[in-house]
Coordinates of C-alpha atoms and ligand atoms in Angstrom, one line a residue:
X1 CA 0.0 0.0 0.0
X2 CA 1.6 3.3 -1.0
X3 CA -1.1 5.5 0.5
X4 CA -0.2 7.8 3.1
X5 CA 4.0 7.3 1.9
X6 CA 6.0 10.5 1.5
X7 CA 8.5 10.5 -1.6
X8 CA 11.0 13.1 -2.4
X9 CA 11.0 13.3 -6.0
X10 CA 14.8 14.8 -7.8
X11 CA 13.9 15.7 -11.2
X12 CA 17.1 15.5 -12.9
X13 CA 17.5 17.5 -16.8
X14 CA 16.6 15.1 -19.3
X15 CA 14.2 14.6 -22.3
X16 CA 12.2 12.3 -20.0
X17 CA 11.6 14.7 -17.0
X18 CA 8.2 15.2 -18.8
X19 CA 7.3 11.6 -17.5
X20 CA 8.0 12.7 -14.0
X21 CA 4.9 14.9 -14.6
X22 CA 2.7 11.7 -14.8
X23 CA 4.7 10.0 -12.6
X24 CA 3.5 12.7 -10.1
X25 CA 0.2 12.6 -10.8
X26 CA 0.0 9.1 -10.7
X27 CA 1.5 8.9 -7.5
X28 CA -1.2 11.3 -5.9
X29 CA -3.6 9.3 -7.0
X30 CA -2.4 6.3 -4.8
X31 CA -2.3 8.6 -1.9
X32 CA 1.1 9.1 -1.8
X33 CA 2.5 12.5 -1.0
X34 CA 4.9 14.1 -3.5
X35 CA 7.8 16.8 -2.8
X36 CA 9.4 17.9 -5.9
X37 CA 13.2 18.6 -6.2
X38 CA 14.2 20.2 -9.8
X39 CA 18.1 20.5 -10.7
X40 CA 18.7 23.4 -12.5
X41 CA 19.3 21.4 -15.5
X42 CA 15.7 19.8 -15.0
X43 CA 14.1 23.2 -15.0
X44 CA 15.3 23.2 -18.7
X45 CA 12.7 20.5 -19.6
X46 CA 9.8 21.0 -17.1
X47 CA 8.8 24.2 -15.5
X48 CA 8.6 24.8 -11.8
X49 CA 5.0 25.8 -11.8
X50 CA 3.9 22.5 -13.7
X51 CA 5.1 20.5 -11.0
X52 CA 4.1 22.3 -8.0
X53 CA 0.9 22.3 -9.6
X54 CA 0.7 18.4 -10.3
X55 CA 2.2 17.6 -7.0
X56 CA 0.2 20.3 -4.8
X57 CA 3.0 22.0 -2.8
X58 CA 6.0 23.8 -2.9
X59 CA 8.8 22.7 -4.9
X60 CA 12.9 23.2 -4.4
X61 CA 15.4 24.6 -6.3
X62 CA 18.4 25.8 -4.7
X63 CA 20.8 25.1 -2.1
X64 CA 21.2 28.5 -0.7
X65 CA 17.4 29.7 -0.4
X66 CA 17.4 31.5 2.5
X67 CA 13.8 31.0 3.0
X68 CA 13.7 27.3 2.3
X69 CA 16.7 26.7 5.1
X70 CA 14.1 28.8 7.8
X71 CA 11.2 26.6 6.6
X72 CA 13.3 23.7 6.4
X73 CA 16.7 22.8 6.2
X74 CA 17.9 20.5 3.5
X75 CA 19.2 17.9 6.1
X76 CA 15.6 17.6 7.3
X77 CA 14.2 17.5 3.5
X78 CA 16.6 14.7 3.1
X79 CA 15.0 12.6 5.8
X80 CA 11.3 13.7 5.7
X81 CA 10.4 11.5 3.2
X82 CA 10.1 7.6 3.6
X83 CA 12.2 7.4 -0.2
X84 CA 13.6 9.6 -2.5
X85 CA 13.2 8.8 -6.2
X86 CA 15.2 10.4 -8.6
X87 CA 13.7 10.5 -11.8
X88 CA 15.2 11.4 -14.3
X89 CA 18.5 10.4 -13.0
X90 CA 20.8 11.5 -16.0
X91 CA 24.4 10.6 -16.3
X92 CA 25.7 13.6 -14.7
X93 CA 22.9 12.9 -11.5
X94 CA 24.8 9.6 -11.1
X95 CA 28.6 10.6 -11.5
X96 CA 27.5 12.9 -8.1
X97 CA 26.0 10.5 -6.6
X98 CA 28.5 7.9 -6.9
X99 CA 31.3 10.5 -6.2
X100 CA 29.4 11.8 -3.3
X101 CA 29.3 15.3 -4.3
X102 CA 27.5 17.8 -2.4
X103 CA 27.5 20.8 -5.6
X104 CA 23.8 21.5 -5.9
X105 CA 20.3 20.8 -3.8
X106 CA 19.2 17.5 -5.4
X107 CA 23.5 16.3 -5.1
X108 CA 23.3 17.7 -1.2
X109 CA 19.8 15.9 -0.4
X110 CA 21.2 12.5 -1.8
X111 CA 24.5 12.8 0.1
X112 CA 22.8 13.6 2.9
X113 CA 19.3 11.3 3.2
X114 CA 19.4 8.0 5.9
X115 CA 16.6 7.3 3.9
X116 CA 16.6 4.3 0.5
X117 CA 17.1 5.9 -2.9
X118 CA 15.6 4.7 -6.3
X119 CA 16.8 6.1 -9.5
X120 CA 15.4 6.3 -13.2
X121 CA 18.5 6.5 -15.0
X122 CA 17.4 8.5 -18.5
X123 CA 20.6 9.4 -20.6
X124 CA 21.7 8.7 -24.7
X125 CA 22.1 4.7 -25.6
X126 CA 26.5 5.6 -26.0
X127 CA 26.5 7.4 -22.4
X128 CA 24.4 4.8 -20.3
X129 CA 27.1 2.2 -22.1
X130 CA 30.2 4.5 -21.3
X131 CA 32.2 2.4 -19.2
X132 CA 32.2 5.5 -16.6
X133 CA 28.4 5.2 -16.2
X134 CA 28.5 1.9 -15.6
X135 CA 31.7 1.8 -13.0
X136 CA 29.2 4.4 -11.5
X137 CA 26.3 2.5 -12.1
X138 CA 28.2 -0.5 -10.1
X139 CA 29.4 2.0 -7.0
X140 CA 25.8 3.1 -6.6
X141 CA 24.3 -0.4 -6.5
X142 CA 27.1 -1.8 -4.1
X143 CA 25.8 1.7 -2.1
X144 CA 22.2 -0.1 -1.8
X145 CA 21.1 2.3 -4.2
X146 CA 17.8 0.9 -5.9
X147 CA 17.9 1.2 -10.2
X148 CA 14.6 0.8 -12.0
X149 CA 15.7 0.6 -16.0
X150 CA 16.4 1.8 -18.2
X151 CA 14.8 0.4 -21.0
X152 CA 15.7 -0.1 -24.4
X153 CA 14.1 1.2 -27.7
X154 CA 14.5 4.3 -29.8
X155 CA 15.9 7.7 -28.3
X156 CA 14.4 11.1 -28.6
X157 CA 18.2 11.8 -30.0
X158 CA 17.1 9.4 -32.8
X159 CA 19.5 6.5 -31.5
X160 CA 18.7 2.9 -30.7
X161 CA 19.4 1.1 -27.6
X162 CA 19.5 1.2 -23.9
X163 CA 18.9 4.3 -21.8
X164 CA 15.0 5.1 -22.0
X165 CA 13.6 6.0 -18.6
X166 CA 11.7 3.1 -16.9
X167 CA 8.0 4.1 -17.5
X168 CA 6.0 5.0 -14.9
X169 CA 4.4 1.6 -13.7
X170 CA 7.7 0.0 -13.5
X171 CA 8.7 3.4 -11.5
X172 CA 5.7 2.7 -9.6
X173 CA 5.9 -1.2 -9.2
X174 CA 10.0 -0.5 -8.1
X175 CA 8.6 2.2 -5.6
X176 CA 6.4 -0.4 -4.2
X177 CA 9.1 -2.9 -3.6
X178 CA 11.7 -0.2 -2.2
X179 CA 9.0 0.5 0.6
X180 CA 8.7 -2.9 1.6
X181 CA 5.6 -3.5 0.1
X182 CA 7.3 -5.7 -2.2
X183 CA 6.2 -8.5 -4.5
X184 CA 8.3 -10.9 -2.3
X185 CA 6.9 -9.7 0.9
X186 CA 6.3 -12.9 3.0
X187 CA 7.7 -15.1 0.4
X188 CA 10.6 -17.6 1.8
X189 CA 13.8 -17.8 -0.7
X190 CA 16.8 -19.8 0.3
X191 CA 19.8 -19.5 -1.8
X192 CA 22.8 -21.0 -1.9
X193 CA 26.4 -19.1 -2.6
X194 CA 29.9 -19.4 -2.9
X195 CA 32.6 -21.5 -3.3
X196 CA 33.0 -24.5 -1.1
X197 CA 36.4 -25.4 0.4
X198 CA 37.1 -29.6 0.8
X199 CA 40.2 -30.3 3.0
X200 CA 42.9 -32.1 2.4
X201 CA 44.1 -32.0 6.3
X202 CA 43.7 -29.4 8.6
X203 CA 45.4 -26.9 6.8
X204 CA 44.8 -27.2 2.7
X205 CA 41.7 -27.4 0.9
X206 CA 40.5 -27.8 -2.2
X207 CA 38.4 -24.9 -3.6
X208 CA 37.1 -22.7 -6.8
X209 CA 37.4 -19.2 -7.9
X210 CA 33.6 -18.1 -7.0
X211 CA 33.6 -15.0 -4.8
X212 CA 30.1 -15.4 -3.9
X213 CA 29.5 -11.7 -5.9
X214 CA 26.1 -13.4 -8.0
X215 CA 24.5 -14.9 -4.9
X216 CA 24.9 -12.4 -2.4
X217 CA 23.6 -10.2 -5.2
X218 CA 20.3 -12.7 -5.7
X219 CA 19.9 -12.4 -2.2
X220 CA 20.2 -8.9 -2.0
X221 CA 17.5 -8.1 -4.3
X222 CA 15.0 -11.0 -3.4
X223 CA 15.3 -9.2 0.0
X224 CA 14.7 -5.8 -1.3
X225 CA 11.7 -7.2 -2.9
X226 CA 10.4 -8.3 0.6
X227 CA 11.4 -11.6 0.6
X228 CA 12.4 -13.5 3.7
X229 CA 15.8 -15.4 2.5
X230 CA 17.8 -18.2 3.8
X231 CA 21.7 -17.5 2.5
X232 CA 23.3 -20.7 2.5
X233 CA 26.9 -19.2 1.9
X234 CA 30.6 -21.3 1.5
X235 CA 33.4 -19.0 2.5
X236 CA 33.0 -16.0 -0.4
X237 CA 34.7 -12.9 -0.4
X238 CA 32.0 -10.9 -0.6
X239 CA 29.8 -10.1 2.7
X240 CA 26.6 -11.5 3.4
X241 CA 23.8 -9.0 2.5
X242 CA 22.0 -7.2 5.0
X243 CA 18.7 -8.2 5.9
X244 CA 19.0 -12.3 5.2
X245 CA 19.1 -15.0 7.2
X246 CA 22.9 -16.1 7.1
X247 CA 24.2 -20.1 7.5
X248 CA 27.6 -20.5 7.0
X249 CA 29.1 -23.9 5.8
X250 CA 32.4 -25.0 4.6
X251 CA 32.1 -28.1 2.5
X252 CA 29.4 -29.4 0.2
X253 CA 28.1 -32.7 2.4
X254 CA 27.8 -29.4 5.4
X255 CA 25.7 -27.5 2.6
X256 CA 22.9 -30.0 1.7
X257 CA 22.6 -30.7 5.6
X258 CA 22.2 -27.0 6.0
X259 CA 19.9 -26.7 2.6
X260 CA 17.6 -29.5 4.0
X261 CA 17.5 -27.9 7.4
X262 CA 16.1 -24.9 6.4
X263 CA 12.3 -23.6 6.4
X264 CA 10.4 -24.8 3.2
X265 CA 10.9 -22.5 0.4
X266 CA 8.4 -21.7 -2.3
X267 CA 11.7 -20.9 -4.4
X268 CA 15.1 -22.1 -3.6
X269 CA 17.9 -20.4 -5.8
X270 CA 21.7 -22.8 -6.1
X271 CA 24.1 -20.3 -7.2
X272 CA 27.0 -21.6 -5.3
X273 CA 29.7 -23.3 -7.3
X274 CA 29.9 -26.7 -5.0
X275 CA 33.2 -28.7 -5.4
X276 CA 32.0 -31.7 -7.1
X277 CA 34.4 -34.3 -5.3
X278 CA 35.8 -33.9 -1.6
X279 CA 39.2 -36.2 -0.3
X280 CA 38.0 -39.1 1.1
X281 CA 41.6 -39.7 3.0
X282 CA 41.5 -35.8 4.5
X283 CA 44.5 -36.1 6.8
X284 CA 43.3 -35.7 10.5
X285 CA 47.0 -34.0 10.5
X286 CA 49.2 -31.5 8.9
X287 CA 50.3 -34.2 5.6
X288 CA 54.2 -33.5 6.0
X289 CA 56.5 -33.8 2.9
X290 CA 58.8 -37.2 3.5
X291 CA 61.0 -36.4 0.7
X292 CA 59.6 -40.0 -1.3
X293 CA 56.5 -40.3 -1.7
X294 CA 54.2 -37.6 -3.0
X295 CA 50.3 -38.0 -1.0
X296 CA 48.0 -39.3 -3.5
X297 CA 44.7 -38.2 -3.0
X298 CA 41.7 -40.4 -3.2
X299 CA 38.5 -38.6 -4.3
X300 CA 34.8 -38.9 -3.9
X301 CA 32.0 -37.6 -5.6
X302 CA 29.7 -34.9 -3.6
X303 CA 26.1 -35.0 -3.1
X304 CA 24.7 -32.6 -6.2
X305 CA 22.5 -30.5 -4.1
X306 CA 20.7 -29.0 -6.5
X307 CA 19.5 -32.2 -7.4
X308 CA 18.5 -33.6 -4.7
X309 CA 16.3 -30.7 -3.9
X310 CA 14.9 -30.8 -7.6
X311 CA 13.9 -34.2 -7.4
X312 CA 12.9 -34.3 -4.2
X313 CA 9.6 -36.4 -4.0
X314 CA 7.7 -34.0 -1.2
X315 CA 8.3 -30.5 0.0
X316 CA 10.2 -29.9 -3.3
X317 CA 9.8 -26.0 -3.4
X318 CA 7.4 -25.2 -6.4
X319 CA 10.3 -23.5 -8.2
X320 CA 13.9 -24.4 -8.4
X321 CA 16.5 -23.1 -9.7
X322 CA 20.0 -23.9 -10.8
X323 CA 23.0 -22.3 -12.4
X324 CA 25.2 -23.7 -15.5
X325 CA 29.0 -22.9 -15.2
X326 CA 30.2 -23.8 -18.5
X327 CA 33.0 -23.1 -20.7
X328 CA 32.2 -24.0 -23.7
X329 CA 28.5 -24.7 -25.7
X330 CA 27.3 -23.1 -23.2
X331 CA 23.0 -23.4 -24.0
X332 CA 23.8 -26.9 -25.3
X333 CA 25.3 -28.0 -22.1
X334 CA 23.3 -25.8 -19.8
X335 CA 19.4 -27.5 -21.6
X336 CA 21.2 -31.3 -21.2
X337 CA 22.2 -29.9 -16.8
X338 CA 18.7 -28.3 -16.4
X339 CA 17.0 -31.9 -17.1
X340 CA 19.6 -33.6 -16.1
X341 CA 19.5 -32.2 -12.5
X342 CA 15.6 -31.7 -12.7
X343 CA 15.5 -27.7 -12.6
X344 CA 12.9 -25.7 -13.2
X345 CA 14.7 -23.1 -14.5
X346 CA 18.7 -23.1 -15.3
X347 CA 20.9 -19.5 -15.2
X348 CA 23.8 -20.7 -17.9
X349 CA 27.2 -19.0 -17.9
X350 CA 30.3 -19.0 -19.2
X351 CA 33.2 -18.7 -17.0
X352 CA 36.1 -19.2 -19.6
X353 CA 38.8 -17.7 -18.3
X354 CA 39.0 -14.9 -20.8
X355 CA 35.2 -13.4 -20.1
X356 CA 36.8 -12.8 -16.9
X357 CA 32.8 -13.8 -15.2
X358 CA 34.1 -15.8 -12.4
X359 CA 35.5 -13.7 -9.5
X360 CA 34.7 -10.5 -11.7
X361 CA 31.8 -7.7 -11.2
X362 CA 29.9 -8.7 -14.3
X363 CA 27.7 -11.5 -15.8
X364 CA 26.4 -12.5 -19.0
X365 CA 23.6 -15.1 -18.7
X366 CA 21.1 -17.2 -20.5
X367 CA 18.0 -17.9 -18.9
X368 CA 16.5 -21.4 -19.9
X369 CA 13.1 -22.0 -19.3
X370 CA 10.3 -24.9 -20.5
X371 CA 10.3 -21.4 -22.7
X372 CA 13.5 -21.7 -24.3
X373 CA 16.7 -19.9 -24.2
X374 CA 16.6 -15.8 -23.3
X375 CA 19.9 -14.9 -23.5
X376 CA 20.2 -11.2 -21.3
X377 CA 22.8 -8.7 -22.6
X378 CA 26.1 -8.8 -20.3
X379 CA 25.4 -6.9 -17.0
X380 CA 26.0 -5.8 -13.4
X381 CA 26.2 -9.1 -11.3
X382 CA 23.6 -6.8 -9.6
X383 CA 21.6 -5.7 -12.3
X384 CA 21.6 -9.5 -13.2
X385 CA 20.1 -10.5 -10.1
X386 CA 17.3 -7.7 -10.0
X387 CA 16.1 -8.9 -13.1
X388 CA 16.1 -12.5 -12.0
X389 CA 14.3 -11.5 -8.7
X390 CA 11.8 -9.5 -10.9
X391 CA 11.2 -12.6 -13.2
X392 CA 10.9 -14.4 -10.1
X393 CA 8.2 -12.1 -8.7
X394 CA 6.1 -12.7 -11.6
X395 CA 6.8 -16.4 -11.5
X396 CA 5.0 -16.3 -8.1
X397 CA 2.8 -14.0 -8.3
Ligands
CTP1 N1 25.4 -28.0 -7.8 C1 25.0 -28.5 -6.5 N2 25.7 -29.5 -6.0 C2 26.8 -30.0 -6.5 C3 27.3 -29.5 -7.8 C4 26.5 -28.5 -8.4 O1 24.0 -28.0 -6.0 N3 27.5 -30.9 -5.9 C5 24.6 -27.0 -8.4 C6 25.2 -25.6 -8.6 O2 24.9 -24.8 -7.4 C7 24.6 -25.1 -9.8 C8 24.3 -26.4 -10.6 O3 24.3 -27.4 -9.7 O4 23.3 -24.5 -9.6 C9 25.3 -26.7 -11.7 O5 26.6 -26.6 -11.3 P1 27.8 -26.8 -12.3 O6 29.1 -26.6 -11.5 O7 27.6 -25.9 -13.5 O8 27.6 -28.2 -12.7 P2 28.0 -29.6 -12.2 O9 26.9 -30.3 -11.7 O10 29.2 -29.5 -11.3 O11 28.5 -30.3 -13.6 P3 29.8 -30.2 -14.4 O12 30.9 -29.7 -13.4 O13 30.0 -31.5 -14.9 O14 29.6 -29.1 -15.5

């Protein structure tokens, strides 16, 4: 319910400010109550007395309004509202943001908020792909900062591609989620994430290059969503998210136990990359070099997890799903592993050494489905995961 919520609304300068009207207008309609924020350069595109008409109240402008600071200071504007949206958020919104600049009102008010921000990134197809946008694009998300598009089609600068601003029921449906009000809310997740580390003795393991960076980013955005998430983790290098229920394990045999020993789940998530064999003659000691002999290692195969969930005969969680590290024929391989393991849906990647995917900040995925194959252009490992967690939504829903 978003009636009776208080948003602070930063209308950056872009061609798409003039959906910020509707967005406005649309939010009032729910109830919601709307204070405006227009950048300079956003006063280029809309006027001041449209929006403080659509939205009922006084709108800001500037930093160093006298009168403003006696009504109210910008440190309380920051926090008065339960989120602030920034919509459009161009290019040049973002950079500040992720540089934590303090220039301007709308820079000041974001640098300054306790409160969760959502942006609408609006900007031309080449600048939402510059590689600075999206280091910037990366810093913000790994601030907990929300993103809601953009989408792709044609420009108003006559270009094709990616950097339309979200329209305004996704804008709406992501405001909705960042509140709590989400379409997880009350739903239990578990996931599982990671690498996981076999010993050899006491001091040596056997282990993989995951860092855990996908999961924790699944889990993060299923819990924004409102879901209540079990995070089965190995040892990553990447934290925990806030916000989940955490159950560390080490090996693969402790990660089943700790998969089965969790709550049922409607949807359970296996994005850790489990060791496939552990050492079945682990030294109980510190293996010392002899100078002879080298220790030969005698393997065993580990339970496949994801399997055993998939093909569980009762309490299988209506919707499963499993990832495909691959390295080659990636779809083929990943189609033959989803029905293999008995998934309902399989997230297929390929971790070749040279896409530099495994252990790095990005991820290029195919999603197969009973569907077919959607394969997503490369992302954010967190732009990956809120698109999964929105699929996921409407899965449930
Ligand atoms: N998985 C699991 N338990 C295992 C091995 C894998 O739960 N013992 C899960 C992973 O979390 C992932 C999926 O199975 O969701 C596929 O993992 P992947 O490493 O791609 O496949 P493997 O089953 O290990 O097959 P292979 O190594 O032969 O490609």
């Amino acid at each position: 319910m978003l009636a009776g919520k208080h948003i602070l609304l930063i209308v950056g300068g872009g061609i798409a400010a003039f959906k910020s009207l509707d967005l406005v207008r649309r939010l009032r309609e729910k109830g919601v109550q709307v204070t405006p924020v227009l950048t300079r350069a956003g006063a280029e595109f809309v006027t001041p007395l449209s929006l403080s008409a659509l939205s009922a109240t006084k709108i800001y402008q500037d930093l160093f309004d006298l009168t403003d600071e006696a009504e109210m200071g910008h440190i309380e504007l920051s926090r008065a509202a339960d989120l602030i949206v920034v919509a459009p958020a161009t290019a040049d919104l973002m950079a500040k943001m992720a540089g934590g600049h303090a220039d301007d009102l709308a820079s000041t008010l974001l640098l300054a908020t306790d409160k969760g921000v959502l942006i609408a990134p609006s900007m031309n197809v080449r600048m939402w792909e510059h590689a600075s946008t999206q280091r910037n694009l990366a810093t913000l998300q790994g601030d907990g900062v929300l993103v809601v598009g953009p989408n792709e089609g044609d420009m108003a600068c006559g270009e094709y591609g990616s950097g339309r601003m979200a329209e305004v029921p996704e804008i709406i449906a992501a405001i909705d989620a960042a509140l709590g009000d989400g379409p997880l809310k009350g739903r239990h997740i578990l996931v599982t994430s990671g690498p996981t580390h076999e010993p050899i003795d006491p001091v040596r393991y056997i282990a993989n290059r995951s860092s855990g960076a996908q999961g924790t980013a699944i889990a993060k955005a299923l819990a924004a969503m409102g879901a209540d998430v079990t995070f089965v983790t190995g040892p990553a290098d990447v934290p925990p998210p806030a916000g989940v229920n955490v159950v560390r394990i080490e090996t693969a045999q402790e990660m089943l136990r700790a998969v089965e020993a969790a709550p049922p789940a409607e949807v359970a998530i296996f994005a850790a990359a489990v060791a496939d064999w552990h050492v079945v003659n682990a030294g109980a000691q510190k293996i010392k070099k002899d100078g002879d002999t080298l220790p030969a290692l005698e393997l065993a195969e580990n339970p496949d997890i994801l399997a055993t969930i998939a093909q569980k005969q009762e309490g299988r969680p209506p919707l499963v799903i499993g990832f495909a590290a691959e390295t080659n024929d990636v779809v083929a391989h990943a189609t033959a592993k989803r029905a293999r393991k008995g998934c309902d849906w399989i997230v297929a990647n390929d971790v070749s050494p040279e896409t530099g995917i495994m252990g790095g900040q990005e991820n290029a995925v195919t999603l197969i489905t009973d569907d077919g194959a959607e394969t997503w252009p490369r992302k954010s490992k967190d732009a990956v995961a809120q698109k999964l967690a929105q699929r996921i939504a409407e899965a449930v829903s």
